Coordinates of C-alpha atoms in Angstrom, one line a residue:
Chain A
M1 CA 5.2 -4.7 47.2
S2 CA 8.6 -6.5 47.6
E3 CA 12.0 -6.5 45.5
V4 CA 13.9 -9.6 44.9
V5 CA 17.3 -9.6 43.6
M6 CA 18.1 -12.9 41.9
Q7 CA 22.2 -13.7 41.5
S8 CA 23.1 -16.2 39.3
S9 CA 25.9 -18.3 40.4
L10 CA 26.4 -20.3 37.6
N11 CA 29.7 -22.4 38.2
G12 CA 29.7 -23.5 34.6
F13 CA 26.3 -25.3 35.3
V14 CA 24.5 -23.4 32.0
S15 CA 25.6 -21.0 29.3
V16 CA 24.5 -17.5 28.9
K17 CA 23.5 -16.3 26.0
G18 CA 24.2 -12.5 26.7
I19 CA 21.7 -12.5 29.5
P20 CA 22.8 -10.4 32.2
E21 CA 24.0 -12.0 35.3
E22 CA 21.5 -10.0 37.8
F23 CA 17.9 -10.1 37.2
V24 CA 15.7 -7.9 39.0
F25 CA 12.1 -9.6 39.5
K26 CA 9.6 -6.7 40.5
Q27 CA 6.3 -7.7 41.8
A28 CA 3.4 -5.7 40.0
P29 CA 0.9 -4.0 42.6
S30 CA -2.3 -5.8 42.7
T31 CA -4.8 -3.9 40.8
S32 CA -7.6 -5.4 42.5
S33 CA -8.8 -4.6 46.4
S34 CA -9.3 -8.1 47.1
T35 CA -6.6 -9.7 49.4
H36 CA -7.1 -12.9 47.6
S37 CA -6.2 -12.3 44.1
P38 CA -2.7 -13.3 43.3
A39 CA -0.2 -10.9 42.3
Q40 CA 1.2 -10.5 38.7
G41 CA 4.7 -11.4 37.7
H42 CA 6.9 -9.9 35.2
L43 CA 5.9 -11.2 31.7
S44 CA 9.0 -13.8 31.0
M45 CA 11.8 -14.7 33.2
S46 CA 15.3 -15.5 31.8
S47 CA 15.3 -19.2 32.5
S48 CA 19.0 -19.6 32.6
V49 CA 18.9 -17.3 36.0
L50 CA 16.0 -19.5 37.3
S51 CA 17.9 -22.5 36.5
A52 CA 21.0 -21.0 38.1
E53 CA 18.8 -20.4 41.2
L54 CA 17.5 -23.9 41.2
H55 CA 20.5 -25.7 41.0
N56 CA 21.8 -23.8 43.9
Q57 CA 18.7 -24.7 45.5
K58 CA 19.3 -28.4 44.5
L59 CA 22.9 -28.0 46.0
Q60 CA 21.8 -27.0 49.4
S61 CA 18.7 -29.4 49.8
N62 CA 20.7 -32.6 48.7
N63 CA 18.9 -32.8 45.0
S64 CA 15.6 -32.2 45.4
I65 CA 13.4 -29.1 44.8
S66 CA 10.6 -28.5 47.2
L67 CA 7.8 -26.5 46.9
Q68 CA 8.7 -24.4 49.9
S69 CA 12.2 -23.9 48.6
L70 CA 10.6 -22.2 45.6
E71 CA 8.2 -19.9 47.4
P72 CA 10.6 -17.8 49.3
L73 CA 12.9 -17.6 46.2
L74 CA 10.3 -15.7 44.2
K75 CA 8.4 -14.1 47.3
C76 CA 5.0 -13.8 45.2
N77 CA 2.6 -16.1 44.0
W78 CA 2.7 -16.7 40.4
N79 CA -0.5 -16.1 38.9
S80 CA -0.8 -19.5 37.2
D81 CA -4.0 -21.7 36.7
I82 CA -1.8 -24.9 37.4
L83 CA -2.0 -26.1 41.1
A84 CA 0.8 -25.2 43.1
E85 CA 1.8 -28.7 43.8
N86 CA 2.3 -29.3 40.0
W87 CA 5.0 -26.7 39.5
A88 CA 7.7 -28.7 40.9
F89 CA 6.7 -31.2 38.7
L90 CA 7.0 -29.1 35.5
F91 CA 10.2 -27.5 36.5
E92 CA 11.5 -31.4 36.9
E93 CA 10.6 -32.1 33.2
L94 CA 12.3 -28.8 32.2
Q95 CA 15.4 -29.6 34.0
E96 CA 15.3 -33.1 32.3
I97 CA 15.3 -31.5 29.1
G98 CA 18.0 -29.2 30.0
W99 CA 17.7 -25.6 30.7
D100 CA 19.9 -24.6 28.1
R101 CA 17.3 -25.8 25.4
I102 CA 14.5 -23.8 27.0
E103 CA 14.1 -20.3 25.4
E104 CA 11.5 -19.0 27.4
L105 CA 9.0 -20.0 30.2
S106 CA 5.9 -17.6 30.7
A107 CA 5.4 -16.2 34.2
D108 CA 1.8 -17.7 34.5
L109 CA 3.3 -20.7 33.4
S110 CA 1.1 -21.3 30.4
Y111 CA 3.5 -21.8 27.7
L112 CA 7.2 -22.4 27.1
T113 CA 9.3 -22.2 24.1
I114 CA 12.2 -24.7 23.3
H115 CA 14.9 -24.1 20.9
S116 CA 16.6 -26.5 18.6
T117 CA 20.4 -27.5 19.3
C118 CA 21.3 -25.5 16.2
G119 CA 19.2 -22.5 17.6
Q120 CA 17.5 -22.0 14.2
H121 CA 14.2 -24.0 15.0
I122 CA 11.7 -23.5 17.8
M123 CA 9.0 -25.7 19.3
Q124 CA 6.2 -24.4 21.7
G125 CA 4.6 -25.8 24.2
I126 CA 1.2 -24.9 25.7
I127 CA 0.7 -26.1 29.4
P128 CA -3.0 -26.6 30.2
S129 CA -4.2 -26.0 33.5
A130 CA -4.9 -29.6 34.1
Y131 CA -1.4 -30.5 33.8
P132 CA -0.1 -33.1 34.4
E133 CA -3.1 -34.9 33.8
A134 CA -3.2 -33.3 30.6
P135 CA -0.2 -33.2 28.5
V136 CA 1.5 -30.3 27.3
R137 CA 0.2 -29.3 23.7
I138 CA 2.9 -29.2 21.3
E139 CA 3.2 -26.7 18.4
T140 CA 6.2 -27.2 16.1
Y141 CA 7.1 -25.3 12.6
L142 CA 8.0 -28.3 10.5
P143 CA 6.9 -28.9 6.6
I144 CA 5.7 -32.1 7.5
P145 CA 3.0 -32.8 10.3
F146 CA 4.6 -33.5 13.6
T147 CA 2.5 -35.2 16.6
K148 CA 4.3 -36.8 19.4
L149 CA 1.9 -37.6 22.4
A150 CA 4.3 -38.9 25.1
K151 CA 3.5 -38.4 28.8
K152 CA 7.1 -37.0 28.9
L153 CA 8.0 -33.8 27.4
K154 CA 11.5 -34.9 27.1
E155 CA 10.2 -37.6 24.6
C156 CA 8.4 -35.1 22.6
V157 CA 11.7 -33.0 22.4
E158 CA 13.8 -35.9 21.6
A159 CA 11.5 -37.2 18.8
W160 CA 11.5 -33.5 17.5
D161 CA 15.3 -33.5 17.3
V162 CA 15.3 -36.6 15.3
Q163 CA 12.9 -34.8 13.1
L164 CA 15.0 -32.1 12.5
E165 CA 17.8 -33.9 11.8
Q166 CA 16.4 -35.8 9.0
L167 CA 14.8 -32.8 7.5
R168 CA 18.4 -31.1 7.7
P169 CA 18.9 -31.7 3.9
F170 CA 15.8 -29.8 3.2
F171 CA 16.3 -26.8 5.5
C172 CA 20.0 -26.4 4.1
Y173 CA 18.6 -26.7 0.4
M174 CA 15.9 -24.1 0.7
Q175 CA 18.4 -21.9 2.7
E176 CA 20.6 -21.8 -0.3
L177 CA 18.0 -20.8 -2.7
D178 CA 16.7 -18.2 -0.1
N179 CA 20.0 -16.7 -0.2
T180 CA 20.4 -16.4 -3.7
A181 CA 17.1 -16.0 -5.7
L182 CA 14.4 -13.3 -5.2
I183 CA 11.8 -14.7 -3.5
L184 CA 8.2 -12.9 -3.9
D185 CA 6.4 -15.5 -1.6
P186 CA 6.5 -16.2 1.1
Q187 CA 7.9 -12.8 2.0
T188 CA 9.6 -14.1 5.0
P189 CA 10.2 -18.0 4.5
Q190 CA 9.9 -20.2 7.5
P191 CA 10.9 -23.5 8.1
Q192 CA 7.6 -25.0 7.6
H193 CA 7.0 -23.2 3.9
I194 CA 7.6 -25.9 1.3
H195 CA 6.7 -23.5 -1.6
R196 CA 8.7 -20.8 -3.4
R197 CA 7.8 -18.2 -5.9
L198 CA 10.3 -17.0 -8.0
L199 CA 10.7 -14.6 -11.2
L200 CA 12.0 -15.6 -14.4
E201 CA 13.4 -13.0 -16.8
N202 CA 10.9 -13.3 -19.4
Q203 CA 8.6 -12.1 -16.5
V204 CA 6.6 -15.4 -15.9
F205 CA 6.6 -16.3 -12.4
L206 CA 7.6 -19.9 -11.3
E207 CA 6.3 -21.6 -8.2
V208 CA 8.2 -24.4 -6.9
T209 CA 7.0 -26.8 -4.2
V210 CA 9.8 -28.9 -2.8
S211 CA 9.2 -32.1 -1.2
P212 CA 10.4 -32.0 2.4
T213 CA 11.4 -35.9 2.3
S214 CA 13.1 -35.9 -1.0
S215 CA 14.4 -32.4 -1.5
H216 CA 16.8 -33.1 -4.3
S217 CA 14.0 -34.7 -6.6
P218 CA 12.6 -32.2 -9.2
P219 CA 10.1 -29.9 -7.4
H220 CA 6.3 -29.4 -8.5
C221 CA 6.4 -26.4 -10.9
R222 CA 3.5 -24.1 -11.6
F223 CA 4.0 -21.2 -14.0
I224 CA 1.8 -17.9 -13.6
G225 CA 1.6 -15.3 -16.3
P226 CA 0.1 -14.5 -19.8
S227 CA -0.8 -18.1 -21.3
N228 CA 1.2 -18.1 -24.2
L229 CA 4.5 -17.5 -22.3
C230 CA 3.2 -20.2 -19.5
A231 CA 2.4 -22.3 -22.4
V232 CA 6.0 -22.0 -23.6
M233 CA 7.4 -22.9 -20.1
S234 CA 5.3 -25.6 -19.7
S235 CA 6.4 -27.5 -22.6
R236 CA 9.9 -27.5 -21.1
L237 CA 8.9 -29.1 -18.1
S238 CA 9.3 -32.7 -19.5
Q239 CA 12.9 -31.9 -20.3
L240 CA 13.2 -30.5 -16.7
Y241 CA 11.9 -33.8 -15.1
Q242 CA 14.2 -35.9 -17.4
G243 CA 17.3 -33.9 -17.1
W244 CA 17.0 -33.2 -13.4
D245 CA 20.3 -33.7 -11.5
S246 CA 20.3 -34.0 -7.8
S247 CA 23.9 -33.2 -7.5
R248 CA 23.5 -29.8 -8.8
N249 CA 21.4 -27.4 -6.7
L250 CA 17.8 -26.0 -7.7
L251 CA 18.6 -22.7 -9.3
E252 CA 21.3 -24.4 -11.5
N253 CA 18.9 -27.1 -12.4
I254 CA 16.0 -24.8 -13.5
E255 CA 18.2 -22.2 -15.2
L256 CA 19.6 -25.1 -17.4
L257 CA 16.5 -27.1 -17.9
L258 CA 14.2 -24.3 -18.5
E259 CA 16.2 -22.0 -20.5
E260 CA 15.7 -18.8 -18.6
R261 CA 17.6 -17.1 -15.8
V262 CA 15.9 -16.7 -12.4
R263 CA 15.8 -13.1 -11.0
R264 CA 18.4 -12.7 -8.1
R265 CA 17.9 -11.1 -4.8
G266 CA 19.2 -7.6 -4.5
S267 CA 21.0 -6.0 -1.4
E268 CA 18.0 -4.6 -0.1
T269 CA 15.9 -6.6 2.6
L270 CA 12.7 -8.0 1.2
N271 CA 9.5 -6.4 2.3
A272 CA 6.9 -5.5 0.2
P273 CA 7.3 -1.5 -0.3
Q274 CA 11.0 -2.2 -1.5
L275 CA 10.0 -4.9 -3.4
S276 CA 8.5 -3.0 -6.2
S277 CA 11.6 -1.3 -6.8
T278 CA 13.4 -4.5 -7.4
V279 CA 10.6 -6.4 -9.4
S280 CA 9.6 -4.4 -12.7
D281 CA 6.4 -2.0 -12.5
A282 CA 4.7 -4.3 -14.9
V283 CA 4.4 -6.7 -12.1
E284 CA 2.1 -4.8 -9.6
C285 CA -1.7 -5.2 -9.9
V286 CA -3.0 -2.4 -12.2
V287 CA -6.2 -2.1 -10.1
C288 CA -4.7 -1.5 -6.9
Y289 CA -1.2 -0.8 -7.9
S290 CA 0.4 -3.0 -5.2
F291 CA 2.0 -6.4 -5.3
H292 CA 0.4 -7.8 -2.1
S293 CA -3.4 -7.4 -2.1
D294 CA -5.1 -6.9 1.3
T295 CA -5.8 -10.6 1.5
G296 CA -2.0 -11.3 0.9
E297 CA -2.9 -12.4 -2.8
L298 CA -0.2 -12.0 -5.7
P299 CA -1.3 -10.5 -9.0
D300 CA -1.7 -14.2 -10.5
L301 CA -4.4 -13.0 -13.2
V302 CA -2.8 -11.9 -16.5
C303 CA -5.3 -10.6 -19.1
D304 CA -4.3 -12.3 -22.5
H305 CA -4.7 -9.2 -24.4
C306 CA -3.1 -6.5 -22.9
L307 CA -0.5 -8.7 -20.6
Q308 CA -1.2 -6.7 -17.5
A309 CA -1.2 -8.6 -14.1
M310 CA -3.8 -8.3 -11.5
H311 CA -5.5 -9.7 -8.5
H312 CA -8.3 -12.0 -8.9
S313 CA -9.9 -10.2 -6.0
C314 CA -9.5 -6.9 -7.5
V315 CA -10.8 -8.1 -10.9
Y316 CA -14.0 -9.5 -9.1
M317 CA -14.6 -6.4 -7.4
W318 CA -14.4 -4.4 -10.7
L319 CA -16.7 -6.9 -12.5
K320 CA -18.9 -7.0 -9.7
G321 CA -19.9 -3.5 -10.5
L322 CA -20.2 -3.8 -14.2
A323 CA -23.7 -4.5 -15.6
S324 CA -22.3 -6.5 -18.2
S325 CA -20.5 -9.1 -16.6
R326 CA -21.8 -12.7 -16.2
H327 CA -21.4 -15.3 -13.5
S328 CA -21.4 -18.9 -13.7
M329 CA -20.4 -21.3 -11.2
Q330 CA -17.0 -20.3 -10.0
L331 CA -16.1 -18.1 -12.8
M332 CA -17.1 -14.3 -13.2
C333 CA -16.4 -13.2 -16.8
G334 CA -16.4 -9.4 -18.4
D335 CA -14.4 -6.7 -19.7
C336 CA -10.8 -6.2 -18.4
P337 CA -10.5 -3.2 -16.6
Y338 CA -7.3 -2.2 -18.4
C339 CA -8.1 -3.0 -22.1
T340 CA -12.0 -3.9 -22.1
K341 CA -11.4 -7.2 -23.8
P342 CA -13.1 -10.4 -22.4
I343 CA -11.2 -11.6 -19.0
S344 CA -12.6 -14.1 -16.5
C345 CA -11.6 -14.3 -12.8
R346 CA -12.4 -16.9 -9.9
V347 CA -15.2 -15.9 -7.6
P348 CA -14.0 -15.7 -3.9
V349 CA -15.5 -18.3 -1.7
Chain B
M1 CA 4.3 11.8 0.7
A2 CA 5.4 9.6 3.3
S3 CA 2.5 10.3 5.8
F4 CA -0.1 13.1 6.5
R5 CA 0.2 15.0 9.6
K6 CA -3.0 15.8 11.5
T7 CA -3.2 19.7 11.9
G8 CA -5.3 19.7 14.5
S9 CA -7.8 22.0 12.7
I10 CA -10.1 20.7 9.9
S11 CA -8.3 19.9 6.8
L12 CA -8.2 22.6 3.7
A13 CA -10.4 20.9 1.6
R14 CA -13.1 21.0 4.6
E15 CA -12.8 24.5 5.0
L16 CA -13.1 25.2 1.4
A17 CA -16.1 23.3 1.4
I18 CA -17.9 25.4 4.2
D19 CA -17.8 28.3 2.0
D20 CA -18.3 27.0 -1.3
P21 CA -20.6 29.5 -3.0
V22 CA -22.3 26.9 -5.3
L23 CA -22.5 24.3 -2.7
R24 CA -26.2 25.0 -1.9
S25 CA -27.3 24.9 -5.4
H26 CA -25.7 21.7 -5.8
I27 CA -27.3 20.3 -2.6
S28 CA -30.7 21.7 -3.9
L29 CA -30.3 20.2 -7.4
G30 CA -28.6 16.8 -6.2
V31 CA -25.5 17.1 -8.2
A32 CA -23.9 13.9 -7.6
S33 CA -20.3 14.6 -8.9
C34 CA -19.5 17.5 -6.7
P35 CA -16.7 16.7 -4.3
F36 CA -18.3 19.0 -1.6
N37 CA -21.6 17.6 -1.8
S38 CA -20.6 14.3 -1.1
K39 CA -22.8 13.2 1.9
D40 CA -22.9 9.7 1.0
W41 CA -19.1 9.6 0.7
D42 CA -18.8 11.6 4.3
I43 CA -21.0 8.6 6.1
A44 CA -19.4 5.7 4.2
P45 CA -16.1 4.1 5.8
N46 CA -13.0 4.2 3.3
S47 CA -12.2 0.5 2.4
A48 CA -8.7 -0.5 2.8
T49 CA -8.0 -0.6 -0.9
A50 CA -9.3 2.9 -1.3
L51 CA -7.0 4.3 1.3
K52 CA -4.0 2.2 -0.1
R53 CA -4.8 3.5 -3.6
A54 CA -5.3 7.2 -2.6
E55 CA -2.0 7.4 -1.0
R56 CA -0.4 5.6 -3.9
D57 CA -2.0 7.7 -6.5
V58 CA -0.9 11.1 -4.6
A59 CA 2.6 9.9 -4.1
M60 CA 2.8 8.9 -7.8
G61 CA 1.6 12.1 -8.5
M62 CA 4.1 14.0 -6.6
S63 CA 6.9 11.8 -7.5
S64 CA 6.7 11.5 -11.1
P65 CA 5.5 14.7 -12.4
T66 CA 4.0 15.2 -15.7
E67 CA 4.4 18.6 -17.7
G68 CA 2.1 21.0 -16.5
I69 CA 0.6 18.9 -13.8
F70 CA 1.0 19.7 -10.1
V71 CA -0.4 17.6 -7.2
S72 CA -0.7 18.6 -3.5
G73 CA -2.4 16.1 -1.1
D74 CA -4.5 17.6 1.5
D75 CA -3.0 18.4 4.7
A76 CA -5.2 16.1 6.8
N77 CA -7.3 14.2 4.8
I78 CA -5.7 11.8 2.1
M79 CA -9.1 11.3 0.0
F80 CA -8.8 15.2 -0.7
V81 CA -6.3 16.4 -3.6
H82 CA -5.5 19.7 -4.7
A83 CA -4.4 19.8 -8.5
M84 CA -3.2 22.3 -10.7
I85 CA -3.0 22.2 -14.2
V86 CA -1.0 24.3 -16.3
G87 CA -2.5 25.0 -19.8
S88 CA -0.3 24.0 -22.5
F89 CA 1.4 26.1 -25.2
D90 CA -0.4 26.6 -28.6
T91 CA -3.8 26.6 -27.0
P92 CA -5.8 29.6 -25.7
Y93 CA -5.3 28.3 -22.1
E94 CA -1.3 28.4 -22.2
G95 CA 0.4 29.5 -19.1
G96 CA -3.1 29.6 -17.0
F97 CA -3.2 28.1 -13.7
F98 CA -6.3 25.9 -13.4
Q99 CA -7.2 24.6 -9.7
F100 CA -9.1 21.6 -9.3
M101 CA -10.2 19.8 -6.3
V102 CA -10.1 16.0 -6.6
R103 CA -11.9 13.7 -4.0
F104 CA -11.6 10.0 -3.9
G105 CA -14.4 8.0 -2.8
P106 CA -14.7 4.9 -0.5
N107 CA -14.6 2.4 -3.2
Y108 CA -11.9 4.0 -5.2
P109 CA -10.7 2.8 -7.6
F110 CA -14.0 1.2 -8.3
D111 CA -15.9 4.2 -8.5
P112 CA -14.3 7.6 -10.1
P113 CA -13.2 10.4 -8.1
R114 CA -15.3 13.4 -7.9
V115 CA -13.6 16.6 -9.6
C116 CA -14.4 20.4 -9.1
C117 CA -13.1 23.0 -11.2
M118 CA -12.1 25.7 -8.6
S119 CA -11.0 28.2 -11.1
S120 CA -14.4 28.4 -12.7
Y121 CA -16.1 30.1 -9.8
R122 CA -14.1 30.5 -6.9
Y123 CA -11.6 33.2 -8.0
G124 CA -13.4 36.2 -8.0
H125 CA -15.1 35.6 -11.3
V126 CA -17.5 33.1 -12.9
V127 CA -16.0 32.3 -16.1
R128 CA -17.0 29.5 -18.7
F129 CA -13.5 28.3 -19.4
N130 CA -14.2 25.4 -21.9
P131 CA -17.7 23.8 -22.6
N132 CA -16.8 21.0 -20.6
F133 CA -16.2 23.1 -17.6
Y134 CA -19.2 24.4 -16.1
E135 CA -19.7 27.7 -14.2
D136 CA -20.6 25.6 -11.2
G137 CA -17.1 23.7 -11.3
T138 CA -18.5 20.6 -12.7
V139 CA -15.9 18.7 -15.2
C140 CA -17.6 17.2 -17.9
L141 CA -15.4 13.9 -18.7
S142 CA -16.5 10.8 -19.9
I143 CA -14.3 8.8 -17.4
L144 CA -15.8 11.0 -14.5
G145 CA -19.3 9.6 -15.7
T146 CA -20.3 13.2 -16.5
W147 CA -20.1 13.1 -20.0
E148 CA -20.5 10.5 -22.9
G149 CA -17.9 8.1 -23.8
P150 CA -15.5 5.8 -22.4
S151 CA -16.1 5.5 -18.8
W152 CA -13.9 5.1 -15.6
A153 CA -11.9 1.9 -15.3
A154 CA -10.3 0.8 -12.2
T155 CA -7.1 0.9 -13.5
N156 CA -7.0 4.9 -14.0
T157 CA -5.1 6.8 -11.7
L158 CA -5.0 10.3 -10.8
S159 CA -2.3 11.2 -13.3
S160 CA -4.2 9.7 -15.9
L161 CA -7.4 11.6 -14.8
L162 CA -5.4 15.0 -14.5
L163 CA -4.0 14.0 -18.1
S164 CA -7.2 13.7 -19.7
I165 CA -8.4 17.0 -18.0
Q166 CA -5.5 18.7 -19.4
S167 CA -6.4 17.3 -22.9
M168 CA -9.7 19.2 -23.0
L169 CA -7.8 22.7 -22.6
S170 CA -7.0 22.4 -26.3
A171 CA -7.1 25.0 -29.1
E172 CA -10.5 25.1 -30.9
A173 CA -12.0 24.4 -27.6
L174 CA -15.8 25.2 -28.6
C175 CA -15.5 22.0 -30.9
N176 CA -16.0 19.8 -27.7
E177 CA -19.1 20.9 -27.2
P178 CA -21.8 18.4 -29.0
G179 CA -23.0 20.2 -32.1
Y180 CA -20.0 22.0 -32.9
E181 CA -17.9 19.2 -33.8
R182 CA -17.9 19.4 -37.6
L183 CA -16.5 23.1 -37.1
R184 CA -12.9 21.8 -36.6
G185 CA -10.2 23.1 -38.7
C186 CA -13.0 25.3 -40.5
N187 CA -11.6 28.4 -39.0
A188 CA -15.5 29.3 -38.2
S189 CA -16.1 32.6 -36.4
S190 CA -17.8 31.2 -33.3
V191 CA -14.8 28.8 -32.9
T192 CA -12.2 31.5 -33.0
N193 CA -14.2 34.1 -30.9
F194 CA -14.5 31.2 -28.1
D195 CA -10.8 31.0 -28.1
I196 CA -9.9 34.5 -28.0
Y197 CA -12.5 34.5 -25.0
A198 CA -11.0 31.6 -23.5
R199 CA -7.6 33.2 -23.9
H200 CA -8.8 36.6 -22.4
E201 CA -10.3 35.1 -19.3
T202 CA -7.3 32.5 -18.8
L203 CA -4.8 35.5 -18.7
R204 CA -7.4 37.5 -16.6
V205 CA -8.7 35.2 -13.9
A206 CA -6.4 32.0 -14.2
V207 CA -3.2 34.0 -14.1
V208 CA -3.5 37.5 -12.5
E209 CA -6.7 36.9 -10.2
T210 CA -5.5 33.5 -8.8
L211 CA -1.9 34.7 -8.3
R212 CA -2.8 38.1 -6.8
H213 CA -5.0 36.5 -4.1
A214 CA -3.6 33.0 -3.8
E215 CA -3.3 33.4 -0.3
G216 CA -6.8 34.4 0.3
F217 CA -8.3 31.8 -1.9
R218 CA -6.3 29.3 0.4
I219 CA -4.4 27.7 -2.6
P220 CA -1.9 25.2 -1.1
A221 CA 1.3 26.9 -0.4
Q222 CA 3.4 24.3 -2.5
L223 CA 1.3 25.0 -5.5
V224 CA 1.4 28.9 -5.0
E225 CA 5.1 28.6 -5.1
V226 CA 5.2 26.8 -8.2
M227 CA 2.7 29.3 -10.0
R228 CA 5.1 32.0 -9.0
N229 CA 8.0 30.4 -10.3
L230 CA 6.2 29.7 -13.5
F231 CA 5.0 33.3 -13.8
F232 CA 8.4 34.8 -14.3
E233 CA 9.4 32.1 -17.0
Y234 CA 6.2 32.9 -19.1
Y235 CA 5.8 36.5 -18.3
D236 CA 7.1 37.3 -21.7
A237 CA 4.9 34.8 -23.3
Y238 CA 2.2 36.7 -21.5
I239 CA 3.0 40.4 -22.9
E240 CA 3.4 39.1 -26.0
S241 CA -0.1 37.3 -26.2
C242 CA -1.6 40.6 -24.8
D243 CA -0.1 42.7 -27.5
Q244 CA -0.7 40.3 -30.3
Y245 CA -4.7 40.1 -29.1
A246 CA -5.0 43.8 -28.3
M247 CA -6.5 44.3 -31.7
Y248 CA -10.0 42.6 -30.3
D249 CA -10.3 45.4 -27.6
N250 CA -13.3 47.0 -27.1
K251 CA -15.1 45.2 -29.7
T252 CA -18.2 43.5 -28.5
M253 CA -18.6 39.8 -29.4
Q254 CA -21.2 37.1 -29.2
V255 CA -19.5 34.4 -27.8
S256 CA -21.3 30.9 -27.9
L257 CA -22.4 29.3 -24.7
L258 CA -22.3 32.5 -22.7
S259 CA -25.5 34.6 -21.8
K260 CA -23.7 37.8 -21.9
N261 CA -22.0 39.6 -24.8
F262 CA -18.0 39.8 -24.3
V263 CA -15.9 42.8 -24.5
P264 CA -12.1 41.9 -24.1
N265 CA -9.4 44.4 -22.8
F266 CA -6.2 42.9 -23.3
K267 CA -4.5 46.1 -22.6
E268 CA -6.2 46.4 -19.0
I269 CA -4.8 42.7 -18.7
K270 CA -1.3 43.9 -19.8
K271 CA -1.4 46.6 -17.3
N272 CA -2.2 44.2 -14.5
L273 CA 0.2 41.4 -15.6
T274 CA 3.1 44.1 -15.1
A275 CA 1.9 45.4 -12.0
L276 CA 1.6 41.9 -10.6
H277 CA 5.3 41.1 -12.0
S278 CA 6.7 44.1 -9.8
E279 CA 4.7 43.0 -6.9
L280 CA 5.8 39.4 -6.9
Q281 CA 9.4 40.5 -7.9
A282 CA 9.2 42.8 -4.4
K283 CA 8.5 39.7 -2.3
L284 CA 11.3 37.7 -3.5

């Protein structure tokens, strides 16, 4: 078992984001008795340190990285399915993209993470064992589908950058909304989410779906709550679409045109247990007494008689056990667990 | 109740189940509503909803207390709850400390919990406190599926259940029994006699005996503390009650639903109350 201490002598080559300058790489002891099994490396290696070393190598060996130069550097065999001679090819590609964009590279060379220039978005690449014959599989987290099949990883990253720039207005728009309004769903909005569930002060939920390519146009709206209140809100939708002003932000438009205030964020962070203290108790499902069900559902079903909110799955579980319930097609009908008046719920697939 | 800690030993509820005096009879009779005789629940895994709901119910019961209702989650098993209901004033049960064991099933809240009235038979004496509290601990309540009437709804909670039980501990208790309903407000002797019996036994068993041997009966410490504090608060009312009803002493009564005749002795109870008072005071 050998221990290698790597020193990064940066010389202004790469920016260090708070990563320590000395990185100790330990080789874990081989668990198998066979001498042929490769040793395991540390989980992931700081790429800026690696890049610095490679830079040093390059300077020493006239701008070319050879495999031989890599091995003594690391003093162990990387536990990778990729053929050894292809490692250098991978490193070349990463060098082209720019080591400052590489967030993480796994020790078994099976996946890597690249971040955007603004640092807020990430892209993941899965490196197959047949690399470089088989291309790196790209995973992006964008609200629109992104497929770029290119031989070179650099081309994919460039296409991604272009896409991110085009989506910038959308991301800013959503960020503004997330910072002001109380968002009930998704709990932690990601760049790829285009819907947001808001709470209006009349206890009706509003689910907006924003178009990523034309974010400032009126979003698609869906109301969730007691049917009489939803009907009132839906009647205001035409004035919403007609009166929409893209120079105003989403909240301003909604509050003005639907004539209802939207619940704002509190100072606490939005994780589920605290959520029930900011949203009124009437909003919890009255069967399981929580906001998010086991399957992540929200209490969308509101009884028309007692106005209590419930999860479709909770009502289904309840009605399933009653002899008086009737089931036809996708609907289960029976007595509301709260007020015993008729209620119907979706049958889960 | 943030989390329940494993004590290493089996939970209090399990201990109580092991030496339950009527468990054998429940098993042989196939009584389905006994929290101790619940083999079907013992073997079934608890669903995620049941666990979440049970924890929530206990937390709600402990954080937003109702007058006269006290809850203590079992030390090692979230599905068992020790509950204590204090009899409301202006009822024969006033100031009495009635202990219950509530058990949530693997399909809670879609199935009702199983409840046992511990005070009926576990604290040294077998007492028929109420037409709806049988001597083997069964609680007859429609929402538990053990009585006629509106059945359990998934929206019921531990708090609403205990509230329903508390409302059974009312004046003219005998009128809850089928056949005696028409006697409500009629001042019938059977009804007044039952109330006197209920009052007597409440003081004798649900106050004195329960408090005197609380540790031996393994009532959870938090509930014992509440009982002790309330005892001092209600002491004068207990004494006044004994004085008021002493006129019935040593007169044999026939009480409906009881197999034996009943001879009240409020003076004896008053003596025991005073003794208990000094005993508890010394412990302070």
